[in-house]
Amino acid sequence: MPCSRWWPPGCGWRWLNRRVNEQKPLDAHLNQRGQQIVGKRFTLDTALVNGRGHMRVGDSSWPVVADDDLSAGTRVEVIAVEGITLRVKAC
């Protein structure tokens, strides 16, 4: 059998595995809602006490944390996501 037509056992699987691992997702933030809102600005509905509270984003309520206490009505920017908590700063 000519070498060009002969495949050693396992070569096809290695090639397929490499192709799958090299593929990049079209949207790396798909199903990562927190990552999708980093950099966006919102208005606090309730005050942050001891730097903690909740903020409405769309139809969801997210736990938020900030370095300072912030009053209701303050415009904030989401600067990071820590687990399921949004880190915000006043803007």
PDB file of C-alpha atoms in Angstrom:
ATOM      1  CA  MET A   1       0.000   0.000   0.000  1.00  0.00           C
ATOM      2  CA  PRO A   2       1.485   3.424  -0.924  1.00  0.00           C
ATOM      3  CA  CYS A   3       2.472   5.659   2.004  1.00  0.00           C
ATOM      4  CA  SER A   4       0.239   8.521   0.840  1.00  0.00           C
ATOM      5  CA  ARG A   5      -2.893   6.405   1.351  1.00  0.00           C
ATOM      6  CA  TRP A   6      -1.921   4.665   4.557  1.00  0.00           C
ATOM      7  CA  TRP A   7      -2.802   6.215   7.933  1.00  0.00           C
ATOM      8  CA  PRO A   8      -1.345   4.768  11.107  1.00  0.00           C
ATOM      9  CA  PRO A   9      -3.977   3.949  13.732  1.00  0.00           C
ATOM     10  CA  GLY A  10      -4.830   6.979  15.860  1.00  0.00           C
ATOM     11  CA  CYS A  11      -3.597   9.641  13.407  1.00  0.00           C
ATOM     12  CA  GLY A  12      -7.116  10.593  12.435  1.00  0.00           C
ATOM     13  CA  TRP A  13      -8.124  11.061  16.059  1.00  0.00           C
ATOM     14  CA  ARG A  14      -5.043  13.181  16.813  1.00  0.00           C
ATOM     15  CA  TRP A  15      -5.763  15.377  13.806  1.00  0.00           C
ATOM     16  CA  LEU A  16      -9.429  15.776  14.771  1.00  0.00           C
ATOM     17  CA  ASN A  17      -8.560  16.491  18.413  1.00  0.00           C
ATOM     18  CA  ARG A  18      -6.044  19.163  17.374  1.00  0.00           C
ATOM     19  CA  ARG A  19      -8.607  20.807  15.067  1.00  0.00           C
ATOM     20  CA  VAL A  20     -11.242  20.917  17.816  1.00  0.00           C
ATOM     21  CA  ASN A  21      -8.793  22.339  20.379  1.00  0.00           C
ATOM     22  CA  GLU A  22      -7.571  25.024  17.959  1.00  0.00           C
ATOM     23  CA  GLN A  23     -11.058  26.380  17.304  1.00  0.00           C
ATOM     24  CA  LYS A  24     -11.850  29.651  19.024  1.00  0.00           C
ATOM     25  CA  PRO A  25     -15.426  30.490  19.998  1.00  0.00           C
ATOM     26  CA  LEU A  26     -17.032  33.215  17.909  1.00  0.00           C
ATOM     27  CA  ASP A  27     -18.079  35.038  21.062  1.00  0.00           C
ATOM     28  CA  ALA A  28     -15.896  34.329  24.065  1.00  0.00           C
ATOM     29  CA  HIS A  29     -18.463  36.012  26.344  1.00  0.00           C
ATOM     30  CA  LEU A  30     -21.427  33.932  25.206  1.00  0.00           C
ATOM     31  CA  ASN A  31     -23.409  32.842  28.271  1.00  0.00           C
ATOM     32  CA  GLN A  32     -21.199  34.995  30.494  1.00  0.00           C
ATOM     33  CA  ARG A  33     -23.583  37.841  31.156  1.00  0.00           C
ATOM     34  CA  GLY A  34     -21.348  39.466  33.751  1.00  0.00           C
ATOM     35  CA  GLN A  35     -18.480  39.765  31.283  1.00  0.00           C
ATOM     36  CA  GLN A  36     -20.844  41.247  28.709  1.00  0.00           C
ATOM     37  CA  ILE A  37     -21.671  44.223  30.945  1.00  0.00           C
ATOM     38  CA  VAL A  38     -18.143  45.166  32.033  1.00  0.00           C
ATOM     39  CA  GLY A  39     -17.619  48.780  30.968  1.00  0.00           C
ATOM     40  CA  LYS A  40     -21.340  49.596  30.847  1.00  0.00           C
ATOM     41  CA  ARG A  41     -22.892  52.322  33.007  1.00  0.00           C
ATOM     42  CA  PHE A  42     -25.994  52.105  35.169  1.00  0.00           C
ATOM     43  CA  THR A  43     -27.860  54.098  37.816  1.00  0.00           C
ATOM     44  CA  LEU A  44     -28.148  52.663  41.320  1.00  0.00           C
ATOM     45  CA  ASP A  45     -31.755  52.181  42.449  1.00  0.00           C
ATOM     46  CA  THR A  46     -30.745  51.645  46.071  1.00  0.00           C
ATOM     47  CA  ALA A  47     -27.814  52.836  48.155  1.00  0.00           C
ATOM     48  CA  LEU A  48     -24.714  50.731  48.723  1.00  0.00           C
ATOM     49  CA  VAL A  49     -24.127  50.301  52.453  1.00  0.00           C
ATOM     50  CA  ASN A  50     -20.635  49.271  53.549  1.00  0.00           C
ATOM     51  CA  GLY A  51     -19.825  49.170  49.825  1.00  0.00           C
ATOM     52  CA  ARG A  52     -22.354  46.390  49.153  1.00  0.00           C
ATOM     53  CA  GLY A  53     -25.808  46.199  47.651  1.00  0.00           C
ATOM     54  CA  HIS A  54     -27.798  45.157  44.594  1.00  0.00           C
ATOM     55  CA  MET A  55     -28.312  46.772  41.225  1.00  0.00           C
ATOM     56  CA  ARG A  56     -30.894  46.199  38.531  1.00  0.00           C
ATOM     57  CA  VAL A  57     -29.449  45.244  35.119  1.00  0.00           C
ATOM     58  CA  GLY A  58     -32.158  44.587  32.564  1.00  0.00           C
ATOM     59  CA  ASP A  59     -34.581  42.154  34.190  1.00  0.00           C
ATOM     60  CA  SER A  60     -32.036  40.834  36.712  1.00  0.00           C
ATOM     61  CA  SER A  61     -30.801  41.961  40.098  1.00  0.00           C
ATOM     62  CA  TRP A  62     -27.044  41.663  40.583  1.00  0.00           C
ATOM     63  CA  PRO A  63     -25.047  41.856  43.814  1.00  0.00           C
ATOM     64  CA  VAL A  64     -22.598  44.753  43.573  1.00  0.00           C
ATOM     65  CA  VAL A  65     -19.585  45.861  45.549  1.00  0.00           C
ATOM     66  CA  ALA A  66     -17.748  49.191  45.532  1.00  0.00           C
ATOM     67  CA  ASP A  67     -14.861  50.705  47.457  1.00  0.00           C
ATOM     68  CA  ASP A  68     -17.133  53.389  48.941  1.00  0.00           C
ATOM     69  CA  ASP A  69     -20.729  53.762  50.046  1.00  0.00           C
ATOM     70  CA  LEU A  70     -22.805  55.167  47.194  1.00  0.00           C
ATOM     71  CA  SER A  71     -26.256  56.720  47.363  1.00  0.00           C
ATOM     72  CA  ALA A  72     -29.262  55.783  45.250  1.00  0.00           C
ATOM     73  CA  GLY A  73     -29.262  57.584  41.910  1.00  0.00           C
ATOM     74  CA  THR A  74     -25.475  57.484  41.545  1.00  0.00           C
ATOM     75  CA  ARG A  75     -24.203  56.642  38.044  1.00  0.00           C
ATOM     76  CA  VAL A  76     -21.796  53.712  38.216  1.00  0.00           C
ATOM     77  CA  GLU A  77     -19.625  51.815  35.763  1.00  0.00           C
ATOM     78  CA  VAL A  78     -19.077  48.068  35.999  1.00  0.00           C
ATOM     79  CA  ILE A  79     -15.297  47.595  36.153  1.00  0.00           C
ATOM     80  CA  ALA A  80     -15.026  43.858  36.913  1.00  0.00           C
ATOM     81  CA  VAL A  81     -16.900  40.666  37.696  1.00  0.00           C
ATOM     82  CA  GLU A  82     -15.943  38.678  40.793  1.00  0.00           C
ATOM     83  CA  GLY A  83     -17.857  35.418  40.639  1.00  0.00           C
ATOM     84  CA  ILE A  84     -21.483  36.562  40.438  1.00  0.00           C
ATOM     85  CA  THR A  85     -20.774  39.976  41.980  1.00  0.00           C
ATOM     86  CA  LEU A  86     -20.236  43.110  39.908  1.00  0.00           C
ATOM     87  CA  ARG A  87     -17.509  45.512  41.035  1.00  0.00           C
ATOM     88  CA  VAL A  88     -18.561  49.095  40.294  1.00  0.00           C
ATOM     89  CA  LYS A  89     -17.143  52.588  40.632  1.00  0.00           C
ATOM     90  CA  ALA A  90     -18.875  55.952  40.552  1.00  0.00           C
ATOM     91  CA  CYS A  91     -18.528  57.770  37.245  1.00  0.00           C
TER      92      CYS A  91
END
